[in-house]
Coordinates of C-alpha atoms in Angstrom, one line a residue:
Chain Z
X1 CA -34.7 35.9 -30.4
X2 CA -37.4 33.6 -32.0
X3 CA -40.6 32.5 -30.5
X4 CA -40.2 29.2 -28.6
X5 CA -36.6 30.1 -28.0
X6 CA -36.2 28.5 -24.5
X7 CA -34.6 30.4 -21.7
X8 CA -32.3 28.5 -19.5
X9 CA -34.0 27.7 -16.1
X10 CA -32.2 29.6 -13.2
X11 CA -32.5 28.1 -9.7
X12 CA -32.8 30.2 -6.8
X13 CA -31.9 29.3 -3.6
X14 CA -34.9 30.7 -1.0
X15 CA -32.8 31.5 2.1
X16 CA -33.8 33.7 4.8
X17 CA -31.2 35.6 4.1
X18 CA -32.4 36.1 0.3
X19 CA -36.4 37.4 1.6
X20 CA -35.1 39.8 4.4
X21 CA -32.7 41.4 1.7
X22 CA -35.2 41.9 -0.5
X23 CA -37.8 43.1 1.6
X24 CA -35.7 45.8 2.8
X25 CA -34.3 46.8 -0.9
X26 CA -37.3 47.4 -1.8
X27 CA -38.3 49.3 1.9
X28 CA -40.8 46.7 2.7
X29 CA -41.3 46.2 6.3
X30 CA -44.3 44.2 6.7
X31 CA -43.4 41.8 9.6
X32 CA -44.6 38.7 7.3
X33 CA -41.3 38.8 5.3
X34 CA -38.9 39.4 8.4
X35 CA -40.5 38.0 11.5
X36 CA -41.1 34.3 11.8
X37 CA -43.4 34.2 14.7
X38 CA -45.8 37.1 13.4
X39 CA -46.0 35.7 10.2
X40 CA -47.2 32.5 12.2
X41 CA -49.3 34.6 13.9
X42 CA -50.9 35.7 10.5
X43 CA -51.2 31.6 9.3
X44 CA -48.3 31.5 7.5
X45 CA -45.9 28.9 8.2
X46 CA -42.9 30.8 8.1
X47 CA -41.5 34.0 6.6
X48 CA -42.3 34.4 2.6
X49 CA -40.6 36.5 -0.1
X50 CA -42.1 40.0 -0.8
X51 CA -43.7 40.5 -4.7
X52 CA -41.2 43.3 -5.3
X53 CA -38.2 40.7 -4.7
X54 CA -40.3 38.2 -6.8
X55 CA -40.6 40.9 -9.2
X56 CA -36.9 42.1 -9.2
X57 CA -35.7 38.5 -9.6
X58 CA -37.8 37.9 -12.9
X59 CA -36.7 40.9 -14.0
X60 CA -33.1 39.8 -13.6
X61 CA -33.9 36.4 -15.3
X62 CA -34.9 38.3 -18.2
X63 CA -31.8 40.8 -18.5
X64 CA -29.0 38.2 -17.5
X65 CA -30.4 35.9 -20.7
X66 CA -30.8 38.7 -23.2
X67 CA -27.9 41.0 -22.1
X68 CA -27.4 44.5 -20.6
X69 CA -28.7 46.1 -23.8
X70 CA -32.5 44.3 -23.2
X71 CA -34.3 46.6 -21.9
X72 CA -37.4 45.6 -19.5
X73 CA -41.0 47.4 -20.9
X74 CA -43.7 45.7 -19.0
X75 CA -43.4 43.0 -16.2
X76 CA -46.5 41.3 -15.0
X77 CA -46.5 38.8 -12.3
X78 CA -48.7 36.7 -10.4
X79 CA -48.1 35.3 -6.8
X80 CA -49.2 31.2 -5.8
X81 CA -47.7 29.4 -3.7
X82 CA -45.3 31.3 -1.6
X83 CA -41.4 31.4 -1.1
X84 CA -40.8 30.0 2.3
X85 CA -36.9 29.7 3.2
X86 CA -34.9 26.3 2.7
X87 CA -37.1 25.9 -1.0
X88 CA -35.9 26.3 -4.1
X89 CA -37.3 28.3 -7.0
X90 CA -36.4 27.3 -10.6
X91 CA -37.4 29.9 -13.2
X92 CA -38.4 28.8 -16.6
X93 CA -39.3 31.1 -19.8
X94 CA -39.7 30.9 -23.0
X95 CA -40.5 33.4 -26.1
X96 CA -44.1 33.3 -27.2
X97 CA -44.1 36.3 -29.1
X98 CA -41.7 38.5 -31.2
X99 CA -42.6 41.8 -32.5
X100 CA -39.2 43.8 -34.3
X101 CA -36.8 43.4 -31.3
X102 CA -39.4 43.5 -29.1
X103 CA -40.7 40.2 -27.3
X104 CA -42.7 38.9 -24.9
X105 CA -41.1 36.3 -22.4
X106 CA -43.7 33.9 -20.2
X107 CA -42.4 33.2 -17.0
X108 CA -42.5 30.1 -14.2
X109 CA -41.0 30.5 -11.1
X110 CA -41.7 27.0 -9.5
X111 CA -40.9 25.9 -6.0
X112 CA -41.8 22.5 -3.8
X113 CA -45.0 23.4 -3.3
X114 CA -46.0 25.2 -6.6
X115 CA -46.2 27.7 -8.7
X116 CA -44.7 30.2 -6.7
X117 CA -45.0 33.2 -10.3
X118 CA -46.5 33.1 -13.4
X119 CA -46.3 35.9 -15.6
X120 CA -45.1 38.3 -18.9
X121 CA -42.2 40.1 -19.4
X122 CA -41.8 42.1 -22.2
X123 CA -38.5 43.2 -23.5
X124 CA -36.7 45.2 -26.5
X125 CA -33.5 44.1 -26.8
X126 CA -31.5 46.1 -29.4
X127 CA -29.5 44.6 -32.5
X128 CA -26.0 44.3 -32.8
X129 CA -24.8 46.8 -35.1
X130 CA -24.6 45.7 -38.3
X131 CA -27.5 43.2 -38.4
X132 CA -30.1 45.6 -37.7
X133 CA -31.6 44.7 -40.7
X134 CA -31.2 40.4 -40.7
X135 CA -33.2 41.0 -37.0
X136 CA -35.9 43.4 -37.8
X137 CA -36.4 40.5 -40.9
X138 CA -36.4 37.7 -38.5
X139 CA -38.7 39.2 -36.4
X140 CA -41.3 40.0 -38.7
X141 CA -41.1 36.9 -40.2
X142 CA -41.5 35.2 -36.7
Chain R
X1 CA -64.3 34.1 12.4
X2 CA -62.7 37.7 13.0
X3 CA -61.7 36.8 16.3
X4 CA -62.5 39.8 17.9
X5 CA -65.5 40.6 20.9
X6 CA -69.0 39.8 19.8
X7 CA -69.9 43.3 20.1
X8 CA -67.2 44.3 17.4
X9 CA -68.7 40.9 15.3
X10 CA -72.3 42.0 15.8
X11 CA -71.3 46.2 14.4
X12 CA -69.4 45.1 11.6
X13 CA -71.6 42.4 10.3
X14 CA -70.7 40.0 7.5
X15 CA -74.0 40.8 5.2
X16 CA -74.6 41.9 2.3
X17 CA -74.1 45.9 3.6
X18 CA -70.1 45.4 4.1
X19 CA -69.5 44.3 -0.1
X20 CA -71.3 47.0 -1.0
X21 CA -69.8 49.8 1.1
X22 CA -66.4 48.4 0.1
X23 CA -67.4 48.9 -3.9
X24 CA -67.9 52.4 -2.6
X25 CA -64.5 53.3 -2.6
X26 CA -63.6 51.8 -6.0
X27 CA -62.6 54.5 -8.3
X28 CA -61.6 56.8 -5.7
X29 CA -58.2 58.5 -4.8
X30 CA -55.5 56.1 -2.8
X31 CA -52.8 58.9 -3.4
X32 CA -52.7 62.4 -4.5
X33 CA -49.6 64.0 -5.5
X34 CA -47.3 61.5 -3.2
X35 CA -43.4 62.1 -3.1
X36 CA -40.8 59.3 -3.2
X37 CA -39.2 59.4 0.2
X38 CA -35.9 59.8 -1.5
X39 CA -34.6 60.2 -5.3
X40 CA -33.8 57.5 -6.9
X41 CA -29.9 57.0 -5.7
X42 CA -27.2 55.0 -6.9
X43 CA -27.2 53.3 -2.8
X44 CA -30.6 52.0 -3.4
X45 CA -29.9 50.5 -6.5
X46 CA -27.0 49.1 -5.5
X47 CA -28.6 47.5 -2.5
X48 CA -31.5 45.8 -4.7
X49 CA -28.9 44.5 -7.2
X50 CA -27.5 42.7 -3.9
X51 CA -30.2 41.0 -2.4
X52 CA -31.5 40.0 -6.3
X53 CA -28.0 38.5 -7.3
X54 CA -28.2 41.0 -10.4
X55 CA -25.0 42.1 -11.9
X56 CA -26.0 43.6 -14.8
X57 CA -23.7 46.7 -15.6
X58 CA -26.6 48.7 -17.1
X59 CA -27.4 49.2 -13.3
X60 CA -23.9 50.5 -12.4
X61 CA -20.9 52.9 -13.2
X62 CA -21.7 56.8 -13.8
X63 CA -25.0 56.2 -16.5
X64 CA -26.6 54.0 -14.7
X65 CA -30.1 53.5 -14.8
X66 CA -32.5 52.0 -12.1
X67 CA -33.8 48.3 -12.1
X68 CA -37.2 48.9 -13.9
X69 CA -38.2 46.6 -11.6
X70 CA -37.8 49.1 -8.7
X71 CA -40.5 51.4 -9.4
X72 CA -42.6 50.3 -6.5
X73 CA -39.5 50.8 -4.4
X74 CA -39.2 54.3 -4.9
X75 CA -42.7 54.7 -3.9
X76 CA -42.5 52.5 -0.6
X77 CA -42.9 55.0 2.7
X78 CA -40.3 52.8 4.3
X79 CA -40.1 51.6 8.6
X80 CA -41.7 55.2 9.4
X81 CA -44.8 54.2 7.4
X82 CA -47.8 57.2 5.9
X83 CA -48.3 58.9 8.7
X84 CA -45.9 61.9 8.4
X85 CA -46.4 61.3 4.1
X86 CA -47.8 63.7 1.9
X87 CA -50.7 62.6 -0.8
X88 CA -52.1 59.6 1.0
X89 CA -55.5 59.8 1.2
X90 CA -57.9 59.1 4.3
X91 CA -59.9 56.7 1.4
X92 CA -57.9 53.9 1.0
X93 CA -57.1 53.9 5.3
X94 CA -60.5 53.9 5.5
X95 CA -61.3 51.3 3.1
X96 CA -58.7 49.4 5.5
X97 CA -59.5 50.1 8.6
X98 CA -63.0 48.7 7.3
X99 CA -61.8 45.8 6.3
X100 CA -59.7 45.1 9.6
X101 CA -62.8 45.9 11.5
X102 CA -64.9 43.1 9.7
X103 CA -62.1 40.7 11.1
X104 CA -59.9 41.0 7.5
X105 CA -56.3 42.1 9.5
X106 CA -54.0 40.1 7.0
X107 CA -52.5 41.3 3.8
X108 CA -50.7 39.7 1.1
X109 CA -49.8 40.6 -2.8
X110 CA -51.1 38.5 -5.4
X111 CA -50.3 40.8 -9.1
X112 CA -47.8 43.2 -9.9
X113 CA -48.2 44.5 -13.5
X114 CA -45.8 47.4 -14.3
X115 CA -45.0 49.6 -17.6
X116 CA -41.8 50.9 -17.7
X117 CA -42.0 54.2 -20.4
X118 CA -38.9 56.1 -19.3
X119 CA -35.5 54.9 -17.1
X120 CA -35.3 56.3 -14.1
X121 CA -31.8 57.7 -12.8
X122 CA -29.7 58.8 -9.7
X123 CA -31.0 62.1 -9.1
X124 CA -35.1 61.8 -10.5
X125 CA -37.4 62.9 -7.9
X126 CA -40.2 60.2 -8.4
X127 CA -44.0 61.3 -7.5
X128 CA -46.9 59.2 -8.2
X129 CA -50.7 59.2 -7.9
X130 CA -52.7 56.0 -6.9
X131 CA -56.1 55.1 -7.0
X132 CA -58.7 51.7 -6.3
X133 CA -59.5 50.5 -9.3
X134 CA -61.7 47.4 -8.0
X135 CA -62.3 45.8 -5.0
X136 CA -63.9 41.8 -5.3
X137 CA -66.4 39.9 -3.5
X138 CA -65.5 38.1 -1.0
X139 CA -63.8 35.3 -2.1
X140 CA -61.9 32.1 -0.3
X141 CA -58.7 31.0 -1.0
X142 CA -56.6 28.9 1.0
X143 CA -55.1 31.3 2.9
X144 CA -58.6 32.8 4.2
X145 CA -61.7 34.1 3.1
X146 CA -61.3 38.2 2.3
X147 CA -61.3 40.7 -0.8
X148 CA -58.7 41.9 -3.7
X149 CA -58.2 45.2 -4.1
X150 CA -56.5 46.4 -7.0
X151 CA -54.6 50.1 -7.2
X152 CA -53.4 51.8 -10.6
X153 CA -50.7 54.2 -10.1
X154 CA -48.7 56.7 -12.3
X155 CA -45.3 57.6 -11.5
X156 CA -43.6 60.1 -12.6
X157 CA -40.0 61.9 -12.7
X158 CA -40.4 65.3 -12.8
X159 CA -42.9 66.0 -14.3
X160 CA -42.5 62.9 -16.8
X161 CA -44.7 59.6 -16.3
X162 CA -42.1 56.9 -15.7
X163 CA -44.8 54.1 -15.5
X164 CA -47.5 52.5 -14.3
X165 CA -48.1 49.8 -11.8
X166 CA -51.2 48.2 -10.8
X167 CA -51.3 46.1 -7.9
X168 CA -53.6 43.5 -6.3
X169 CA -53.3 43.0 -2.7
X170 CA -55.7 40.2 -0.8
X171 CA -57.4 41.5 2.8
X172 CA -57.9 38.0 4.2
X173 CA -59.2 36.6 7.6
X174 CA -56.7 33.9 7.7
X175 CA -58.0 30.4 7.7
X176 CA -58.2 28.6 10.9
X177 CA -55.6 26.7 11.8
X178 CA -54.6 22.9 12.9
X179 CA -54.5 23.1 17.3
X180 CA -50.9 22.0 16.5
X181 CA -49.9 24.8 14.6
X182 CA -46.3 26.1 14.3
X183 CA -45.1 27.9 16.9
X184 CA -47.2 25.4 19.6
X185 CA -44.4 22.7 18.4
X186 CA -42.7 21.7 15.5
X187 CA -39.8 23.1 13.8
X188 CA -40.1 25.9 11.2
X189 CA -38.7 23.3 8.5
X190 CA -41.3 21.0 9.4
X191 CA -43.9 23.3 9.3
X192 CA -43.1 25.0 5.8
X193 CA -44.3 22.3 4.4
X194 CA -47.0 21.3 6.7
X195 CA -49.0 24.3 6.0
X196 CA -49.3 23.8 2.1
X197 CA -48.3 20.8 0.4
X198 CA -50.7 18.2 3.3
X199 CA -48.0 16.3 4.6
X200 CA -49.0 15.9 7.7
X201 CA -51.8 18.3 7.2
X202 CA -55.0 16.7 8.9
X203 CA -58.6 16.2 7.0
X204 CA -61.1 18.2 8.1
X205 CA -63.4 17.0 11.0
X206 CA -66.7 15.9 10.4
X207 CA -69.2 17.8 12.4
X208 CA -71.0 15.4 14.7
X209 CA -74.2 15.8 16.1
X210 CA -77.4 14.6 17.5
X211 CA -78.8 13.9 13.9
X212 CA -76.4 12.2 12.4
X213 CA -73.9 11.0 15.7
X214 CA -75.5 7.1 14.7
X215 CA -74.1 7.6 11.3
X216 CA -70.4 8.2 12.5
X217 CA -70.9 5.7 15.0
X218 CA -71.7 3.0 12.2
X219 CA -68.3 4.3 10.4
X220 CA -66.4 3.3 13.6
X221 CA -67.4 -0.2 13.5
X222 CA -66.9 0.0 9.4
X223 CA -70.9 0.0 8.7
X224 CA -72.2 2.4 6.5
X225 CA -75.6 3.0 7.7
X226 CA -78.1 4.2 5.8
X227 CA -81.5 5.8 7.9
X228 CA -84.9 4.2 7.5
X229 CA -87.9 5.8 7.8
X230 CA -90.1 3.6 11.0
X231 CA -93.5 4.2 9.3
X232 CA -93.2 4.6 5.3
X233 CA -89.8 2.2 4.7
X234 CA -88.2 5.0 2.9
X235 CA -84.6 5.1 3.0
X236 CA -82.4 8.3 3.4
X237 CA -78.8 9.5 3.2
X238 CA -77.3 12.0 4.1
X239 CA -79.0 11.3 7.9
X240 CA -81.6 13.9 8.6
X241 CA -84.0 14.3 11.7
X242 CA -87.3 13.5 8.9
X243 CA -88.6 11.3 6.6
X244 CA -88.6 13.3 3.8
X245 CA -91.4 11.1 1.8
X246 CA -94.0 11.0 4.9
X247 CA -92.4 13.9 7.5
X248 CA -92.3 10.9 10.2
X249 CA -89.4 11.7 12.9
X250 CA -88.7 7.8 14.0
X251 CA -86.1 5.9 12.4
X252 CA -83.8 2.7 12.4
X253 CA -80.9 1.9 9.9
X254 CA -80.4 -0.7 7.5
X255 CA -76.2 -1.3 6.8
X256 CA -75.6 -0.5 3.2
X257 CA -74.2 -4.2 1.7
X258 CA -71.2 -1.9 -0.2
X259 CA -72.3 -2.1 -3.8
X260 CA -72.6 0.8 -5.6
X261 CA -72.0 2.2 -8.9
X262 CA -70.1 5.8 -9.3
X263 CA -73.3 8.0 -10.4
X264 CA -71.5 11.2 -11.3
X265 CA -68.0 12.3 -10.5
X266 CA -65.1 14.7 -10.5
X267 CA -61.6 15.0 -10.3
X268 CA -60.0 18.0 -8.3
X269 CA -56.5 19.1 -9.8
X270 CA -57.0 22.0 -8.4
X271 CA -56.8 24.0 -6.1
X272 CA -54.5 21.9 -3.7
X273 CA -56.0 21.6 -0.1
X274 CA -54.1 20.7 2.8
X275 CA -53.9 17.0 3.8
X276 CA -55.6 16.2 -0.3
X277 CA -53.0 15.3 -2.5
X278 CA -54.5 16.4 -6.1
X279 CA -55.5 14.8 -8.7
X280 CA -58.4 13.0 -7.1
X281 CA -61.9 11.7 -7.7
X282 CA -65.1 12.8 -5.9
X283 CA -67.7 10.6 -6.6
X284 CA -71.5 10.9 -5.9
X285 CA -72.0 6.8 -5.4
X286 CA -75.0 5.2 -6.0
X287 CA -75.3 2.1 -3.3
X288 CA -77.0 -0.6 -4.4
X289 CA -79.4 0.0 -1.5
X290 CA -80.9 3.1 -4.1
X291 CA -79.0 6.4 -1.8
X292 CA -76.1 8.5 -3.2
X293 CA -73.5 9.4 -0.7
X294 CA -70.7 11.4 -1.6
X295 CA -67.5 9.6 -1.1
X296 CA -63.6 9.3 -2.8
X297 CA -62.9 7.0 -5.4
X298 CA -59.5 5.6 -4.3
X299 CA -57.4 2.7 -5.7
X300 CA -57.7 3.7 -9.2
X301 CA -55.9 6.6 -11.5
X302 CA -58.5 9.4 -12.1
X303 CA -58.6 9.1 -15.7
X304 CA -60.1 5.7 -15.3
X305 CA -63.2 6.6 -13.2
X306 CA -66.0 6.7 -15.2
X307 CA -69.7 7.0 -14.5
X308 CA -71.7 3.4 -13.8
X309 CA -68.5 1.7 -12.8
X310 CA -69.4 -0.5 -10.0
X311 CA -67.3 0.3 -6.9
X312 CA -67.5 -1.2 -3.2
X313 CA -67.5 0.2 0.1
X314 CA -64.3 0.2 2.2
X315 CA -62.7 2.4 4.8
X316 CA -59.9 4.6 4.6
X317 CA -58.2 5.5 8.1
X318 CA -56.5 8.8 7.7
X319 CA -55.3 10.2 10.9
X320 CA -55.7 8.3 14.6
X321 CA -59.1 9.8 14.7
X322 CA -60.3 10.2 11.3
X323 CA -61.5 7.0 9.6
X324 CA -64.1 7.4 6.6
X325 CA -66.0 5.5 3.9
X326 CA -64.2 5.1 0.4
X327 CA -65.1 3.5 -2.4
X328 CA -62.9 1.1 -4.6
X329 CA -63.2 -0.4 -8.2
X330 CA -65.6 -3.4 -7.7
X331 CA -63.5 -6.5 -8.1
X332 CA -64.3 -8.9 -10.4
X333 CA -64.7 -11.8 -8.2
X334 CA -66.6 -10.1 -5.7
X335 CA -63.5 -10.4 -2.4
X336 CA -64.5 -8.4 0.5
X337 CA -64.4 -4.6 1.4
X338 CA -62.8 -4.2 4.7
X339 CA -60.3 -2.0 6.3
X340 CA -57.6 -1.0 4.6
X341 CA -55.6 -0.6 8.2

């Protein structure tokens, strides 16, 4: 865990399927993220992913690349361009800061139209046993 | 714009009054002592880590914890919505219904920043307390003209504080929309892109009118045409009803030759517009004739417009209806403007 350290991107396939899960997970039931035609109505093009999906998925990102020890302290996200179905979203990262086994992760989440999230996650993400001491030295240093 | 009766236009009004009663409610309660609908449950959880893709084993199994990334979820009144709900206060309905009154009926999420300060488990009962911590101007963003309002809420387990959220929502009238706008025809594929990325998004129209209908006129037969003032000489653009050197109101037009040198310019990366493609350059163009117009520099990378370059008139067609006046880099040898088809 060194600043700079790149996270490998993670492409997300936008289906319809993916925003209606989502939306209900997370017991939203605004008609924009389910219903085509009132989204329409609303000057939208088409259904678009809910924040808290947005928001679970770069929380997800961050986990799957550190490990099911990281734990998630802070996540903050803006929205652009939204996440229609039939796009893609790649999400990027990369360390810009490391404090102890603590660091801060900035996010991309791009799709064909934009930047679809832009954001900080911050995350501590415990030692291995045993080199507790080599990390703590690495990160101070860093 | 709000699309509702003129009587429910004329109440609500769009002045000054409207901002400031909205700043009225910042600070104020949203939620007082609210109660997750349910505790958090090893069902829920399991049907987020679903829909996200997210098999991390932290989230499973008998000590489990919750995505931290849930903590709005556990807060969400769900398909029944706030009505039967305890803690939600009348103020932030009533910042609301303001706001759909004034014509403001969409919603969408633009921030999420969350804390996470303690894992939540099967079995915590979550409550929280919200309130507005700001509410913007009015602002215009491509989806509409409306206002952000941002909430700040605590929620707890027990009677521990789990985390914070803040969250920024946009109350928008949503921009008007192209007459062949999805739904009237076109598939939903189509139209994805049509809304955001310009292809096939149409300019906007120019407004024509009575005092400048002989200017537009001139652009369909590929004339710029710069007014005239009948009694002093002076020369004017953009076309206006006066002179604005003598006040005389008659007029004829002189056709601008097409020389001009850019006088000031920018280049808009962004935001992206439907139907402009970013980068581009906007150009205030100095014809040779001594009136600015405002026009596109086209034909040449942004980064190599500079102010004074000469440039020449040409037009641009950009839809079957929408022709206007460009500008090119000046060629050396002087060959003709034209159509570019």
């Amino acid at each position: 865990m060194k600043v700079g350290e790149v996270l490998p991107p993670l492409e997300i396939e936008i289906t319809r399927t993916l925003i209606v899960a989502g939306a209900i997970a997370s017991r939203d039931y605004q008609d924009v993220h389910h219903d085509a035609d009132l989204a329409r109505a609303k000057g939208s093009p088409d259904i678009f992913m809910n924040i808290l999906t947005t928001n679970g998925l770069v929380g997800r990102y961050v986990t799957d690349h550190f490990g099911p020890g990281a734990v998630l302290r802070r996540v903050a996200i803006r929205l652009g361009a939204p996440n229609h179905p039939g796009d893609t979203m790649v999400l990027t990262g990369s360390v810009e800061e490391v404090d102890g086994d603590t660091a801060t992760v900035r996010i991309l989440g791009a799709n064909a139209i934009g930047r679809h999230v832009t954001g900080t996650v911050t995350v501590t993400v415990p030692a291995p046993s045993g080199t507790a001491a080599d990390a703590r030295a690495e990160g101070g240093a860093a | 714009m709000n699309g509702r009766g003129g009587d429910e236009s004329s109440r609500t009004g769009e002045g000054d009054g409207l901002a400031e009663r909205l700043k009225g409610y910042e600070g104020r309660p949203a939620t007082t002592g609210g109660v997750g609908r349910d505790p958090v449950n090893a069902p829920m959880i399991r049907h987020w880590c679903e829909a996200m893709g997210d098999t991390n084993p932290a989230y499973r199994g008998p000590d489990a914890v919750a995505p931290p990334t849930m903590l709005q979820a556990w807060t969400m009144s769900g398909l029944s919505g706030h009505a039967d709900r305890p803690g939600r206060s009348a103020v932030y309905d009533e910042l609301f219904a303001l706001l759909d009154d004034a014509g403001y009926t969409s919603i969408v999420a633009t921030d999420c920043e969350q804390e996470y300060l303690r894992p939540l488990r099967p079995g915590d009962e979550i409550t929280f307390d919200s309130m507005i911590e700001s509410v913007s101007g009015r602002k215009t963003t491509k989806l509409g003209t409306g206002y952000f309002v941002t909430t700040r809420m605590d929620i707890r387990a027990g009677d521990e504080l789990a985390g914070t959220h803040r969250f920024r929502i946009l109350k928008y009238a949503p921009a008007q929309r192209s007459p062949r706008a999805p739904g009237v025809s076109g598939s939903a594929s189509d139209t994805a892109r049509t809304g955001n990325t310009g292809a096939g998004a149409r300019r906007p129209r120019p407004v024509v009118n009575r005092d400048n209908a002989g200017f537009w006129e001139g652009v369909g037969r590929h004339h710029l045409l710069i007014q005239r003032c009948a009694d002093c000489g002076t020369l004017r653009f953009p076309w206006l009803p006066g002179c604005g050197a003598c006040g005389s109101l008659d007029w004829d037009t002189v056709a601008s030759g097409g020389e001009g040198t850019v006088y000031s310019y920018v280049v808009v990366h962004h935001p992206p517009f439907p139907a402009f493609d970013p980068p581009y350059a906007v150009a205030l163009v100095e014809l040779a004739e001594g009136v600015r117009i405002v026009s596109n520099v086209v034909g040449v990378p942004c980064d190599e417009v500079r102010i004074g370059m000469p440039v020449r008139l040409a037009f641009r067609r950009y839809d079957e209806e929408l022709e206007l006046p460009v500008f090119h880099a000046a060629e050396p040898a002087g060959t003709g403007a034209g159509g570019e088809g």
